[in-house]
mmCIF file with all atom_site columns, C-alpha atoms in Angstrom:
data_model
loop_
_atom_site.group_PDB
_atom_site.id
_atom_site.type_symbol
_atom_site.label_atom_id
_atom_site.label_alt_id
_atom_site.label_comp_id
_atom_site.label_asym_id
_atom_site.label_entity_id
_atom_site.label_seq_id
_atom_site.pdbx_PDB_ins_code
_atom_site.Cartn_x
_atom_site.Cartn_y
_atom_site.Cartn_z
_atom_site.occupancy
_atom_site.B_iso_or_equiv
_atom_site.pdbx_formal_charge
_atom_site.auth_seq_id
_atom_site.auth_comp_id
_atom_site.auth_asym_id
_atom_site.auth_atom_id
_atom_site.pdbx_PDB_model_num
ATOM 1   C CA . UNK J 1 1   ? -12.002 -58.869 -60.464 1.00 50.00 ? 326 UNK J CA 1
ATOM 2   C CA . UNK J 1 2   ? -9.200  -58.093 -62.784 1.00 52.00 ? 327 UNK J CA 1
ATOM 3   C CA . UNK J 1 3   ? -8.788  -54.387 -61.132 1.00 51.00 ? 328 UNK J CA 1
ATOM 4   C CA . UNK J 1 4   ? -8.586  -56.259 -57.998 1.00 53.00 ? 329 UNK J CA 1
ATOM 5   C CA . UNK J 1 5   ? -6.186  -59.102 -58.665 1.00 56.00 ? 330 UNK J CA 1
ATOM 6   C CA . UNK J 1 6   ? -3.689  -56.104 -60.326 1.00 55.00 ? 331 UNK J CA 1
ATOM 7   C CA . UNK J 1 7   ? -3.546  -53.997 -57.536 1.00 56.00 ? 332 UNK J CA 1
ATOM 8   C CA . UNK J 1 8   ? -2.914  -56.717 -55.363 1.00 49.00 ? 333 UNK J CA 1
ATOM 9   C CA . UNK J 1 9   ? 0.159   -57.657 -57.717 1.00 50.00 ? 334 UNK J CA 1
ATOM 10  C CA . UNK J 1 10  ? 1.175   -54.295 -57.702 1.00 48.00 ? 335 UNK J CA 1
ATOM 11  C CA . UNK J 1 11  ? 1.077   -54.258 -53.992 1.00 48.00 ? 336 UNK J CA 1
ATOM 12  C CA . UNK J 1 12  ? 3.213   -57.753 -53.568 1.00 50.00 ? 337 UNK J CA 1
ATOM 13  C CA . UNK J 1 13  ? 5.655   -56.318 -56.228 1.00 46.00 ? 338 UNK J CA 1
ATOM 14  C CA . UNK J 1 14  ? 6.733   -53.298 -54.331 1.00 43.00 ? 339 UNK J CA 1
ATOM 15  C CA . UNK J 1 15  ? 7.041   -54.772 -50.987 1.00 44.00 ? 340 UNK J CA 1
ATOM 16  C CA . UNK J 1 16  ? 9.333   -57.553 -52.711 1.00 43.00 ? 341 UNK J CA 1
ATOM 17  C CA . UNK J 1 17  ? 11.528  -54.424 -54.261 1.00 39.00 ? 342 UNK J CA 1
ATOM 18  C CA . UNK J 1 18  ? 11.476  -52.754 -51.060 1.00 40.00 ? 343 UNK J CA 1
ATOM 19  C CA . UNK J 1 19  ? 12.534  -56.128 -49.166 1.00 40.00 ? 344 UNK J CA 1
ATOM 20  C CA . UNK J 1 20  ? 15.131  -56.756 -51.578 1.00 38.00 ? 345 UNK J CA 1
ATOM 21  C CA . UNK J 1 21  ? 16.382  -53.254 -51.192 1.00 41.00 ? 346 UNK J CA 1
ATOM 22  C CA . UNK J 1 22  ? 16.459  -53.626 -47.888 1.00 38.00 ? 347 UNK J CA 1
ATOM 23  C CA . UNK J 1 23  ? 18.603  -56.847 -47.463 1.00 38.00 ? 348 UNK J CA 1
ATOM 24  C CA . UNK J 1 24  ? 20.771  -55.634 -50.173 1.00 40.00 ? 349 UNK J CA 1
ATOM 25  C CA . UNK J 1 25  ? 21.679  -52.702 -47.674 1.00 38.00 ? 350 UNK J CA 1
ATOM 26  C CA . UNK J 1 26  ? 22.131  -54.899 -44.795 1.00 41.00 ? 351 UNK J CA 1
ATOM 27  C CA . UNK J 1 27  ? 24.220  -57.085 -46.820 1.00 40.00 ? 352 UNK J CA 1
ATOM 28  C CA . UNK J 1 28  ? 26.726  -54.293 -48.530 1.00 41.00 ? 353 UNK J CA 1
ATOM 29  C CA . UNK J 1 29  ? 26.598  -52.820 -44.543 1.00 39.00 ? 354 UNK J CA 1
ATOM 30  C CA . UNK J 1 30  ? 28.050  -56.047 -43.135 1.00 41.00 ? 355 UNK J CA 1
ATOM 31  C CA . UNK J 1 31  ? 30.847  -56.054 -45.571 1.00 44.00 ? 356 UNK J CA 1
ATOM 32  C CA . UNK J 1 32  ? 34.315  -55.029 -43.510 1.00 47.00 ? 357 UNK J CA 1
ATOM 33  C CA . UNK J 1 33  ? 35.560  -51.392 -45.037 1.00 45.00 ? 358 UNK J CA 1
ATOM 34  C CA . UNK J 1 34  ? 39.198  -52.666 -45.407 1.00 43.00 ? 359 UNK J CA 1
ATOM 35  C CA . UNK J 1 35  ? 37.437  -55.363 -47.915 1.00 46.00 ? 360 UNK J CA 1
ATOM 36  C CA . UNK J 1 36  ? 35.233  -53.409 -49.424 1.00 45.00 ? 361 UNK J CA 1
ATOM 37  C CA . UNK J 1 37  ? 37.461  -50.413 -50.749 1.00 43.00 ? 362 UNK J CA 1
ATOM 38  C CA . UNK J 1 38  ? 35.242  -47.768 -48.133 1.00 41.00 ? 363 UNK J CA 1
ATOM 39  C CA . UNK J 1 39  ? 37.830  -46.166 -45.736 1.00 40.00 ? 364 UNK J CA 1
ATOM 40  C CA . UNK J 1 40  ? 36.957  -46.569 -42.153 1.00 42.00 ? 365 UNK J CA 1
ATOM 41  C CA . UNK J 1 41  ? 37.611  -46.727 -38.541 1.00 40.00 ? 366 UNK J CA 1
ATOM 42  C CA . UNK J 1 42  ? 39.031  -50.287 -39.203 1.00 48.00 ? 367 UNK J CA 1
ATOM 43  C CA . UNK J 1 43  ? 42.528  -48.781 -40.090 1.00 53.00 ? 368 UNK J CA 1
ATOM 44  C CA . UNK J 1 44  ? 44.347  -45.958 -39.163 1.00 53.00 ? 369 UNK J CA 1
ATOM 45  C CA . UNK J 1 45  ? 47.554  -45.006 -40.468 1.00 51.00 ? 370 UNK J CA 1
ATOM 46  C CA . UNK J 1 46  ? 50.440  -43.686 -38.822 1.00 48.00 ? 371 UNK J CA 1
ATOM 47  C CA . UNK J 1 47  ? 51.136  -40.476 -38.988 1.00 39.00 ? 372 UNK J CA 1
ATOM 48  C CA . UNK J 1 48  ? 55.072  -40.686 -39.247 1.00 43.00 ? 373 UNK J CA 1
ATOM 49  C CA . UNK J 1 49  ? 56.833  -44.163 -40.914 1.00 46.00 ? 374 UNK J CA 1
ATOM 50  C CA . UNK J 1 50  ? 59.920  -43.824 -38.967 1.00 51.00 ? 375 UNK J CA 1
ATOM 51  C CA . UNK J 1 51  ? 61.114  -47.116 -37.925 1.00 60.00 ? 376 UNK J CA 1
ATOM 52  C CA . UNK J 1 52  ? 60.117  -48.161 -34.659 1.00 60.00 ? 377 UNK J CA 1
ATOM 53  C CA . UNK J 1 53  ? 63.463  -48.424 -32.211 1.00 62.00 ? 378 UNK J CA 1
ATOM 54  C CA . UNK J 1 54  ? 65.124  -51.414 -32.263 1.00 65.00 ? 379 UNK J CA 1
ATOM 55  C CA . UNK J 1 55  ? 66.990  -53.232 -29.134 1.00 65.00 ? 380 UNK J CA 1
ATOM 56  C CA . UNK J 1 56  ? 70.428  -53.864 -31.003 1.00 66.00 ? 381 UNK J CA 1
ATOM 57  C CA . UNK J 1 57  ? 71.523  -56.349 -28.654 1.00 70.00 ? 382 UNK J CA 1
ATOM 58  C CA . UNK J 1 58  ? 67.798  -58.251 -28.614 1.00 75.00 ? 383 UNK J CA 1
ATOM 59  C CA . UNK J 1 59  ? 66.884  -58.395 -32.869 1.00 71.00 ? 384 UNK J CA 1
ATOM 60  C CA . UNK J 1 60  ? 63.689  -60.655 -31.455 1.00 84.00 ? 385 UNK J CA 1
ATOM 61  C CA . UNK J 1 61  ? 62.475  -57.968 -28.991 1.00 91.00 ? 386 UNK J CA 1
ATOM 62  C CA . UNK J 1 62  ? 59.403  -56.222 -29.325 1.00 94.00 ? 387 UNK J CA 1
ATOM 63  C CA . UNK J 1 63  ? 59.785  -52.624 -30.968 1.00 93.00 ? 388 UNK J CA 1
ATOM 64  C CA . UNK J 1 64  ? 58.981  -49.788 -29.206 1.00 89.00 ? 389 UNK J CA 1
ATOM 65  C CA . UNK J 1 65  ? 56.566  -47.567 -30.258 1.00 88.00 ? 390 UNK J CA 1
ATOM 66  C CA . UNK J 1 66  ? 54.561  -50.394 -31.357 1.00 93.00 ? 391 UNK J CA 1
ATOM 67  C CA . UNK J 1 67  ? 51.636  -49.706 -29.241 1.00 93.00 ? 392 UNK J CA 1
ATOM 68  C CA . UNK J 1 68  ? 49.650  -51.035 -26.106 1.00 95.00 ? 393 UNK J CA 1
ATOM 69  C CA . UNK J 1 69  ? 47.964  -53.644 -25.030 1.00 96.00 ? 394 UNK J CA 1
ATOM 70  C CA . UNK J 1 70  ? 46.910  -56.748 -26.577 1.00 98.00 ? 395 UNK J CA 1
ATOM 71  C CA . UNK J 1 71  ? 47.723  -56.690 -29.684 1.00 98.00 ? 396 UNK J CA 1
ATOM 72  C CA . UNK J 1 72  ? 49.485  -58.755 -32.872 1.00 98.00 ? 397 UNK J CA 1
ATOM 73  C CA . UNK J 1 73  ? 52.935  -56.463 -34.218 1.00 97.00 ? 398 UNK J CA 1
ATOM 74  C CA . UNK J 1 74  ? 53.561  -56.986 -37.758 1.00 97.00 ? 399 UNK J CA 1
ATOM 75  C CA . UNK J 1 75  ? 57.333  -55.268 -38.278 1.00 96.00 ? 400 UNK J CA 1
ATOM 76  C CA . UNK J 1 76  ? 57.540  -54.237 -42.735 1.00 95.00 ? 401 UNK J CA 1
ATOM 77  C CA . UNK J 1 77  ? 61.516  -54.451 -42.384 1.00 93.00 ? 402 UNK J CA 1
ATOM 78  C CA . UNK J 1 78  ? 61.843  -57.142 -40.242 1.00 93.00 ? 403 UNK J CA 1
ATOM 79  C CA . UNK J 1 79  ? 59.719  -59.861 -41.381 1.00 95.00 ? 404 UNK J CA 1
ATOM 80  C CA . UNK J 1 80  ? 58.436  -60.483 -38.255 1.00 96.00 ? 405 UNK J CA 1
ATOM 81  C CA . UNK J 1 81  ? 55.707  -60.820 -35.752 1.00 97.00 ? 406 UNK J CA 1
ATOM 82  C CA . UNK J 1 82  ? 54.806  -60.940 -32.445 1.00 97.00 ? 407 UNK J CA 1
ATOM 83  C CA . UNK J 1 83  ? 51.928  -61.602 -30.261 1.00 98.00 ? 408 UNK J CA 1
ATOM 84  C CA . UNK J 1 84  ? 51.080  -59.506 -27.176 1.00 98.00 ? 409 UNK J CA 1
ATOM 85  C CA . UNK J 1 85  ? 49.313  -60.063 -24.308 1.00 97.00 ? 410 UNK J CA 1
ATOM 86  C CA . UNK J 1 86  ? 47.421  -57.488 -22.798 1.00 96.00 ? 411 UNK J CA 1
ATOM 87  C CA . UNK J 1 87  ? 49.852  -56.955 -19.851 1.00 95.00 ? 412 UNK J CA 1
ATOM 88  C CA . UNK J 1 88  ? 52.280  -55.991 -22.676 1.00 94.00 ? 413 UNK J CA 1
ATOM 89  C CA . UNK J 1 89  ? 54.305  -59.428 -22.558 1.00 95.00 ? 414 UNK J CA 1
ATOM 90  C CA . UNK J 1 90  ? 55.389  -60.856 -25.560 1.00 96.00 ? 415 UNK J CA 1
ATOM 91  C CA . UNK J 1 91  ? 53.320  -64.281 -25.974 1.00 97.00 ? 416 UNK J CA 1
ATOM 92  C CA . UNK J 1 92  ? 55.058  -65.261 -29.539 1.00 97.00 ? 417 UNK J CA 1
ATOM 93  C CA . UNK J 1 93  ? 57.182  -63.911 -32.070 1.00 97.00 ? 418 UNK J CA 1
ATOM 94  C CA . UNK J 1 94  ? 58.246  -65.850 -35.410 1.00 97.00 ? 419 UNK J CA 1
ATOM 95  C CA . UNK J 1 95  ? 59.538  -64.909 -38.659 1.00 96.00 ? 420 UNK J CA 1
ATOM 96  C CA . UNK J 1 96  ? 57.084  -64.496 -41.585 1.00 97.00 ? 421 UNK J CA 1
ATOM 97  C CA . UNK J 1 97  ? 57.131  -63.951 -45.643 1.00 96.00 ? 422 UNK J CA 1
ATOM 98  C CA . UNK J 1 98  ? 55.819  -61.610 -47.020 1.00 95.00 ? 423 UNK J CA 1
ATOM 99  C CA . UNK J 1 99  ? 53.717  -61.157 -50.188 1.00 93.00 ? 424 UNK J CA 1
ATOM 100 C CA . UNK J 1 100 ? 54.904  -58.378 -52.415 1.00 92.00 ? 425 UNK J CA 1
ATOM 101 C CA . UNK J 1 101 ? 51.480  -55.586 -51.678 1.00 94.00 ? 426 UNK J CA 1
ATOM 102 C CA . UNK J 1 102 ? 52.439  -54.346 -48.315 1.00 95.00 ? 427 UNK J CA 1
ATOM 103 C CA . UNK J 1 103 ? 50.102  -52.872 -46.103 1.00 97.00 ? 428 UNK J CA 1
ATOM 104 C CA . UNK J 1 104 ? 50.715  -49.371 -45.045 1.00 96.00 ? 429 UNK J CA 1
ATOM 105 C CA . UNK J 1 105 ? 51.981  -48.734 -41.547 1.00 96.00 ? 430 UNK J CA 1
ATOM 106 C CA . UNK J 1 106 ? 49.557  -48.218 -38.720 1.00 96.00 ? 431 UNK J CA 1
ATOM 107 C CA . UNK J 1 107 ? 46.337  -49.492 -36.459 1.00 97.00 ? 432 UNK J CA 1
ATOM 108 C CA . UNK J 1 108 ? 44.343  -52.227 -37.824 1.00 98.00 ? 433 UNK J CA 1
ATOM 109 C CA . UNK J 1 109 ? 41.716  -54.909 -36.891 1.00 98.00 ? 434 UNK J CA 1
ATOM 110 C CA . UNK J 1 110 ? 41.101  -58.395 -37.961 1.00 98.00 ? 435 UNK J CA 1
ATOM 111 C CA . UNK J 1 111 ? 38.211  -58.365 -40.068 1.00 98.00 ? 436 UNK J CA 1
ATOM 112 C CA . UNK J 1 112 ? 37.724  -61.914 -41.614 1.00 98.00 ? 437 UNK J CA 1
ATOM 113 C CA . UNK J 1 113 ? 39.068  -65.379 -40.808 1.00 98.00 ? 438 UNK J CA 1
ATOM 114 C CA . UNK J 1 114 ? 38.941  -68.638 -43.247 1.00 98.00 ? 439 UNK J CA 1
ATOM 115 C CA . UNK J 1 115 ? 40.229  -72.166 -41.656 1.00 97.00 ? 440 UNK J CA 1
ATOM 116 C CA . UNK J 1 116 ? 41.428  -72.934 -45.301 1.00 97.00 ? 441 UNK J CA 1
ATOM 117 C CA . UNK J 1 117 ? 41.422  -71.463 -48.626 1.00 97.00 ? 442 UNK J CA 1
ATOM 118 C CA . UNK J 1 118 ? 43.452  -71.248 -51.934 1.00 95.00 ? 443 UNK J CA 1
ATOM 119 C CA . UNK J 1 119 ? 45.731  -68.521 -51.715 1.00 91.00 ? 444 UNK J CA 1
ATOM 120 C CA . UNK J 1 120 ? 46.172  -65.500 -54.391 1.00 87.00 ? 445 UNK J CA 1
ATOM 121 C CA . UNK J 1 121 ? 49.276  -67.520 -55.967 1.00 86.00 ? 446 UNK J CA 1
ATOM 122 C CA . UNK J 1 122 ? 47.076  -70.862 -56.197 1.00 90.00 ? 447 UNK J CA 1
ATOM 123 C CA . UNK J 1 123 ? 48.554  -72.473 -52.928 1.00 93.00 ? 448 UNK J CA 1
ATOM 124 C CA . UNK J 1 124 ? 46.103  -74.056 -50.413 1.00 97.00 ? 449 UNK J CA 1
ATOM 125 C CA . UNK J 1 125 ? 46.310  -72.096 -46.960 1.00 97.00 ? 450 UNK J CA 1
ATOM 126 C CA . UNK J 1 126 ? 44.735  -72.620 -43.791 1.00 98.00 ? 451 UNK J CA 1
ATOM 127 C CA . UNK J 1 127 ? 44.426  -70.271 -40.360 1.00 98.00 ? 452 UNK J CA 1
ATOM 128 C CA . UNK J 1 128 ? 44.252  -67.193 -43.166 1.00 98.00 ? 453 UNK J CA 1
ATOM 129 C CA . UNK J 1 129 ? 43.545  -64.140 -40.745 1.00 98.00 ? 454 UNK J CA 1
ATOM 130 C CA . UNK J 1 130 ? 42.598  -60.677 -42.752 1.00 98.00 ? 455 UNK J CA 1
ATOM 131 C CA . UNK J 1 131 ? 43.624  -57.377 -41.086 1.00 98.00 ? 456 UNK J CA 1
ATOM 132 C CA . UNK J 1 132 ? 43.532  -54.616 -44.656 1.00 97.00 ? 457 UNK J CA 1
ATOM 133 C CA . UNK J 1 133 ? 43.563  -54.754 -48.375 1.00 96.00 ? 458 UNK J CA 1
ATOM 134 C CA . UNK J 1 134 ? 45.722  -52.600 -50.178 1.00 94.00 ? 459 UNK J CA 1
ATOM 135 C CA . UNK J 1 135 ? 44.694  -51.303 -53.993 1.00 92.00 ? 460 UNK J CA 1
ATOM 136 C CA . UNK J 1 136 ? 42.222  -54.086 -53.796 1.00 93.00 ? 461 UNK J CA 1
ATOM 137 C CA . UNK J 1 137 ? 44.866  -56.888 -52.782 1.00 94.00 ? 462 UNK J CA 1
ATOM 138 C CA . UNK J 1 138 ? 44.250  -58.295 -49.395 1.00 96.00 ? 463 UNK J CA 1
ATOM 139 C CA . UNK J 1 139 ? 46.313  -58.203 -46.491 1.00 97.00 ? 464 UNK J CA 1
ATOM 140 C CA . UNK J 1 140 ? 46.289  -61.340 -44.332 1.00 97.00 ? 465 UNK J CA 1
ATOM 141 C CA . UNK J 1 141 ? 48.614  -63.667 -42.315 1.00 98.00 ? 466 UNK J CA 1
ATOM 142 C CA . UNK J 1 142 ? 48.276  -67.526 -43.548 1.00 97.00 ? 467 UNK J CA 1
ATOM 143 C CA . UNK J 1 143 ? 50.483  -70.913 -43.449 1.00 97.00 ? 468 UNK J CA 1
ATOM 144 C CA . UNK J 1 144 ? 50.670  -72.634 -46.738 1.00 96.00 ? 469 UNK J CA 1
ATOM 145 C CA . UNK J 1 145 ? 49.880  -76.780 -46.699 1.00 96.00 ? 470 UNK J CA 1
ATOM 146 C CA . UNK J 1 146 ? 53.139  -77.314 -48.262 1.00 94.00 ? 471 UNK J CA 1
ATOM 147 C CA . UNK J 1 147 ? 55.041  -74.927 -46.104 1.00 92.00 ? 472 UNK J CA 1
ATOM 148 C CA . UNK J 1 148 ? 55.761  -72.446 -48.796 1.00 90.00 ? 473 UNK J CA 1
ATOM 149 C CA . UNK J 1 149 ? 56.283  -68.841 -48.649 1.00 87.00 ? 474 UNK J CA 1
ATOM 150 C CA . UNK J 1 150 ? 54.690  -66.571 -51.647 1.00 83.00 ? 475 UNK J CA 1
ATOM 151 C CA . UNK J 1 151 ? 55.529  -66.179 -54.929 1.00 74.00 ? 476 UNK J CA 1
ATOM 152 C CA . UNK J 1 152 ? 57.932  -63.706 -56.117 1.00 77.00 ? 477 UNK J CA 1
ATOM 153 C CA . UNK J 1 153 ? 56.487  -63.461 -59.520 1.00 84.00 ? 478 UNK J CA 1
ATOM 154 C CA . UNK J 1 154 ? 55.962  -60.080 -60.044 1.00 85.00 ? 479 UNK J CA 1
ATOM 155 C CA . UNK J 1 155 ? 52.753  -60.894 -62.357 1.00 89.00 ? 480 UNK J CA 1
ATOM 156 C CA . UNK J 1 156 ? 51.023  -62.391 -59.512 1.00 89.00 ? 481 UNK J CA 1
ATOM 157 C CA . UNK J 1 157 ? 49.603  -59.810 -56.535 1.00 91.00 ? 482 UNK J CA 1
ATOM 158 C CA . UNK J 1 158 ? 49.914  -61.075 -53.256 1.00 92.00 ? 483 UNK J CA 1
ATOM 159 C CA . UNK J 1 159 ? 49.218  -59.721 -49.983 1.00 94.00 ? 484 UNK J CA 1
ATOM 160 C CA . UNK J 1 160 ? 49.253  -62.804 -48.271 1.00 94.00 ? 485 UNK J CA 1
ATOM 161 C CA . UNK J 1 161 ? 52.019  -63.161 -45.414 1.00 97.00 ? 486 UNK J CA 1
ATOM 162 C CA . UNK J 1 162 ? 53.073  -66.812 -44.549 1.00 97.00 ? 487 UNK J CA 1
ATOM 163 C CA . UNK J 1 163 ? 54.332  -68.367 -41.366 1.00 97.00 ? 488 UNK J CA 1
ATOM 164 C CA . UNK J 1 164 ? 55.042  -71.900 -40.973 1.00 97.00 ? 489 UNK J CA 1
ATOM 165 C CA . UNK J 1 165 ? 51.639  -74.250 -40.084 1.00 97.00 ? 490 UNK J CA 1
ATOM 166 C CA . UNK J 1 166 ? 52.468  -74.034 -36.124 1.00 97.00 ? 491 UNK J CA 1
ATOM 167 C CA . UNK J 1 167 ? 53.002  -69.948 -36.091 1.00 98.00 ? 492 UNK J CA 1
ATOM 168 C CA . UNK J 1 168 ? 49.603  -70.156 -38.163 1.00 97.00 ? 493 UNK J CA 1
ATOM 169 C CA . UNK J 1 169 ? 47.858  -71.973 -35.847 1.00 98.00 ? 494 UNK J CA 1
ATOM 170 C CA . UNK J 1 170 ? 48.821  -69.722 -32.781 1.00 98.00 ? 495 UNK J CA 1
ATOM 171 C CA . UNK J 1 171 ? 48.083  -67.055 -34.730 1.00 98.00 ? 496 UNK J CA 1
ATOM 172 C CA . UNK J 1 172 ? 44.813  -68.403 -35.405 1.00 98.00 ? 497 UNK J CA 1
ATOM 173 C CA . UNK J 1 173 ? 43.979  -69.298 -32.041 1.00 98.00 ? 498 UNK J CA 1
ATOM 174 C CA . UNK J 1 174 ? 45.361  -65.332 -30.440 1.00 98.00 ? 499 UNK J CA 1
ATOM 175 C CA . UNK J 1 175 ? 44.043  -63.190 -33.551 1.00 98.00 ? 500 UNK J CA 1
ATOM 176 C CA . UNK J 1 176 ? 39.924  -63.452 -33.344 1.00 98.00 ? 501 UNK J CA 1
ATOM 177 C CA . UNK J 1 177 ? 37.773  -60.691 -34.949 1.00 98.00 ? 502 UNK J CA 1
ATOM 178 C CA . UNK J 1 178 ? 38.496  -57.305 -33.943 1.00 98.00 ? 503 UNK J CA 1
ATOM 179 C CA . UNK J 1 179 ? 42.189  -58.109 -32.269 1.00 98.00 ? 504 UNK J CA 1
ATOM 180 C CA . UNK J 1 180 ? 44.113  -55.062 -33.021 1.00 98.00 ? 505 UNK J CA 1
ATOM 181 C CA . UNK J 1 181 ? 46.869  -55.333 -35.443 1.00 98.00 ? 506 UNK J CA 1
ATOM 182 C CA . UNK J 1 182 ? 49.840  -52.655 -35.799 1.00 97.00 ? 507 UNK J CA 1
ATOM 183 C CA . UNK J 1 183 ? 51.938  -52.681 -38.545 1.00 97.00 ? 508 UNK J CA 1
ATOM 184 C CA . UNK J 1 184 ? 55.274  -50.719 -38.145 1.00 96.00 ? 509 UNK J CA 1
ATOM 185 C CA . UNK J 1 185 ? 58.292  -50.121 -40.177 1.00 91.00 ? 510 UNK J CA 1
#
């Protein structure tokens, strides 16, 4: 009886390792590669960081060179975004801040979403919408409660990029998971 009873452990033991191994690999696989430090097909740099042309007499028209189709434009110099239909019109554009981790230039994707969180610098957020991560910061647009814009404390890493609560809501509502994003110079 006791030969029995052990194999019969034995047997329940490894198909609990093997089911644990299992979920762990379905778990670490469901985890977005620009969050989990993996490179992947969720961003692709650009190949040159010249800035994108500029209409001189328009400072809130969309850049060239900043891609097709539906899309949200994050300009680095600028400070700005803008929202783009997938006829090419511009939907919205506002005026963001920026944390002080930047994320490269080039073709991303949303990858995570949280109605409302605590941001890096301790400030509640809400319509946070993650695109990157950068040296293990991550990128994300978000509107701060309060109506802040980060922190420029050097100490404190932040790749967080605020708009005011009503350009965070229609960013919320236009940038689901998977909307392209393009970051240009």
């Amino acid at each position: 009886m006791a030969r029995s009873s052990s194999g019969f452990v034995a047997g329940l033991t490894a198909a609990a390792v093997l089911t644990v191994g299992f979920l762990a690999h379905q778990a670490q696989a469901t985890v977005p590669r620009s969050l989990s430090g993996r490179p992947g097909p969720t961003a692709t740099p650009a190949a040159s960081v010249s800035k994108a042309p500029r209409d001189k007499r328009r400072p809130t028209a969309l850049p060239g060179g900043s891609g097709t189709g539906e899309r949200v434009v994050y300009s680095l110099d600028d400070d700005r975004v803008w929202l783009v239909g997938p006829d090419g019109s511009v939907q919205n554009t506002f005026r963001v801040g920026p944390g002080n981790v930047d994320p490269a230039p080039g073709t991303y994707a949303v990858v995570s979403r949280s109605k409302a969180i605590t941001g890096t610098d301790g400030v509640p957020v809400e319509h946070v919408v993650r695109f990157t991560s950068t040296d293990g910061v991550v990128i994300g647009f978000s509107a701060a409660l309060d109506g802040s814009w980060p922190t420029s404390d050097p100490a404190i890493r932040t790749g967080g990029i605020r708009e005011s609560r009503a350009d965070g809501e229609a960013m919320w509502m236009f940038a689901t998971i998977g909307q392209k994003v393009v970051v240009i110079r």
